[in-house]
Coordinates of C-alpha atoms in Angstrom, one line a residue:
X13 CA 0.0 0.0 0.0
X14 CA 1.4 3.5 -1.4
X15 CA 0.5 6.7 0.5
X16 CA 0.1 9.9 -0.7
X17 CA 1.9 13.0 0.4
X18 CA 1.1 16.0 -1.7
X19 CA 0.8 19.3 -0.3
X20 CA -2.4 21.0 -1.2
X21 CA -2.2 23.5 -3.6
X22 CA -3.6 26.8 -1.7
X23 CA -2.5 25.7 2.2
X24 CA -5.1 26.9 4.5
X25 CA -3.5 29.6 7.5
X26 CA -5.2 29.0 10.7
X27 CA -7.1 31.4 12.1
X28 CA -6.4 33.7 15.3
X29 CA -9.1 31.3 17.3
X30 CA -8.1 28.1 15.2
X31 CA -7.8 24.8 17.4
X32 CA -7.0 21.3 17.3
X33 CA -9.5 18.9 17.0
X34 CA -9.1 15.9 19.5
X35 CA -10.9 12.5 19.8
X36 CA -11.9 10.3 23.1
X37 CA -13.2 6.9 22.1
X38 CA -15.0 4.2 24.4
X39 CA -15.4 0.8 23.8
X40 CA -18.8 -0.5 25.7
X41 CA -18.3 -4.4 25.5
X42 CA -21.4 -5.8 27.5
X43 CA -20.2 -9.8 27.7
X44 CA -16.9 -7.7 29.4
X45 CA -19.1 -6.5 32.0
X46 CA -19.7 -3.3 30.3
X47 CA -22.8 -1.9 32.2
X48 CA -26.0 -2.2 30.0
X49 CA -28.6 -4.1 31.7
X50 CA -31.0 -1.1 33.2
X51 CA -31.5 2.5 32.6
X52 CA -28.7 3.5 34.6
X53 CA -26.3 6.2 33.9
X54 CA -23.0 4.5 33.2
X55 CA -19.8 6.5 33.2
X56 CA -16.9 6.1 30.4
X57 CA -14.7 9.1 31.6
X58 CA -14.1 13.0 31.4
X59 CA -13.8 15.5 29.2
X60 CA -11.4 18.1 29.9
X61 CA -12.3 21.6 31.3
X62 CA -13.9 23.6 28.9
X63 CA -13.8 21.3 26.4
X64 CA -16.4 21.4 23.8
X65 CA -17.9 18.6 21.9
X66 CA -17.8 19.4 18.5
X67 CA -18.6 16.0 16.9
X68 CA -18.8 12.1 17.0
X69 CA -20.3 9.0 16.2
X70 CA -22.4 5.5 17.9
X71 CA -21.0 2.5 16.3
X72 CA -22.7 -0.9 16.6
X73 CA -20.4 -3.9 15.6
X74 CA -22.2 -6.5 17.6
X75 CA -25.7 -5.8 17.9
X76 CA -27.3 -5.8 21.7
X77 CA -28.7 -9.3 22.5
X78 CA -29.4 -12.1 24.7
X79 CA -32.6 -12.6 27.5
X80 CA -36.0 -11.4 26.3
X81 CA -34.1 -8.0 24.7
X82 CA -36.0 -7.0 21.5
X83 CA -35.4 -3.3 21.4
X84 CA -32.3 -1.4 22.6
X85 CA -31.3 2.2 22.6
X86 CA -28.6 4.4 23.8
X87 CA -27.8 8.1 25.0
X88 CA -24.6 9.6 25.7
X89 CA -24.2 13.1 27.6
X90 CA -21.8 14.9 28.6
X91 CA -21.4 17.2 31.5
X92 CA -25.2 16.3 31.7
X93 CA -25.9 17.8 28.2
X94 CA -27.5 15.1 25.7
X95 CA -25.2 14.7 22.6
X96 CA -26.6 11.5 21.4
X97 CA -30.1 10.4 22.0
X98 CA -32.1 7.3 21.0
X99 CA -29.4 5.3 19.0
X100 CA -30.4 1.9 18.1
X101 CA -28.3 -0.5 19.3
X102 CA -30.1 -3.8 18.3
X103 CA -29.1 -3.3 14.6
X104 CA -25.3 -3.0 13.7
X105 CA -24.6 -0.1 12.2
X106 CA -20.8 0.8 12.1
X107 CA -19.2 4.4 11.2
X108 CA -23.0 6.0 11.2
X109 CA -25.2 7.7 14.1
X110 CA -23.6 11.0 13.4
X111 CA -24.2 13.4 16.4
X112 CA -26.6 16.3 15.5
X113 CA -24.9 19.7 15.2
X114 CA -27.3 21.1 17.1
X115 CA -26.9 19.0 20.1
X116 CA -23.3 19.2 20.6
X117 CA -22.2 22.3 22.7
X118 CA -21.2 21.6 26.2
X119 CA -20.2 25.0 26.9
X120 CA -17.2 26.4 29.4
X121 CA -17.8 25.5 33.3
X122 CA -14.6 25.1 34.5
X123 CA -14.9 22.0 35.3
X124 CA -14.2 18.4 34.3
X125 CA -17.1 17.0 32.5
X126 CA -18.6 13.5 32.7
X127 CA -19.1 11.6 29.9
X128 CA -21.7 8.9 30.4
X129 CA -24.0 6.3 28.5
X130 CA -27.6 5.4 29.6
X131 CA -29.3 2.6 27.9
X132 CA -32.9 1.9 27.5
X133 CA -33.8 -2.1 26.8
X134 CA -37.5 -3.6 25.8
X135 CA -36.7 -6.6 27.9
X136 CA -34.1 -7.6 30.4
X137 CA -30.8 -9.8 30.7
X138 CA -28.5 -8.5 27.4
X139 CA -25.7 -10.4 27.1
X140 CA -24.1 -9.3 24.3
X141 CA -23.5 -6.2 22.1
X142 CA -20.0 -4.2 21.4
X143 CA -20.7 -0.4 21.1
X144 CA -18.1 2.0 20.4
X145 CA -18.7 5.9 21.1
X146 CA -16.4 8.5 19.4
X147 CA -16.2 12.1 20.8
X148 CA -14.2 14.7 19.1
X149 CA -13.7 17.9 21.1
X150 CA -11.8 21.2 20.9
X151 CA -10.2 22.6 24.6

């Protein structure tokens, strides 16, 4: 495999407020012991002080199952402000489940933020499903 190293031909000069876009990824492996059997709030880490969410994705490679499950969903917020709402997780759906640009802002507290999942299951006892959650962030 060749790669490609061509400098475009009109280089973009970053503005005054320009910053680097950084990514946090989470692996939610439920036969691990991943927590995903009620509608808990799970944690899977922090964001940085005034970070700001700026994008991300849900991606499903092993679909929520086992017990009486037939429907499963997942939320992600962060700092307590919903990012990702409703994503399916009893269908595989990998590299999709964009984050709506409208939903995104965390704004500046200060703070450390919490990022955490909350599922929502029509039945009980899932024993399976690999979920990975992508959030890119500016600081």
């Amino acid at each position: 495999m060749a790669f490609k190293y061509d400098v475009p031909l009109a280089q973009q000069t970053p503005t005054t407020d320009s910053k680097v876009v950084l990514t946090k990824s989470f692996k939610i492996d439920i036969v691990a012991g991943s927590g995903f059997t009620t509608a808990t709030a799970y944690s899977l880490g922090w964001m940085p002080k005034d970070a700001q969410v700026v994008g991300g994705n849900i991606s499903v490679t092993t679909t929520t199952t086992g017990g009486t499950v037939s429907a499963a969903t997942l939320a992600v917020t962060v700092g307590g402000v919903t990012v990702a709402t409703g994503v399916n997780t009893f269908t595989a759906t990998l590299f999709s489940t964009a984050f709506a640009p409208t939903a995104i802002t965390t704004g500046a507290t200060g703070l450390d933020q919490e990022i955490k999942y909350t599922p929502t299951l029509t039945g009980a006892g899932a024993t399976a499903g690999v979920i990975y959650v992508t959030l890119q962030y500016v600081v």
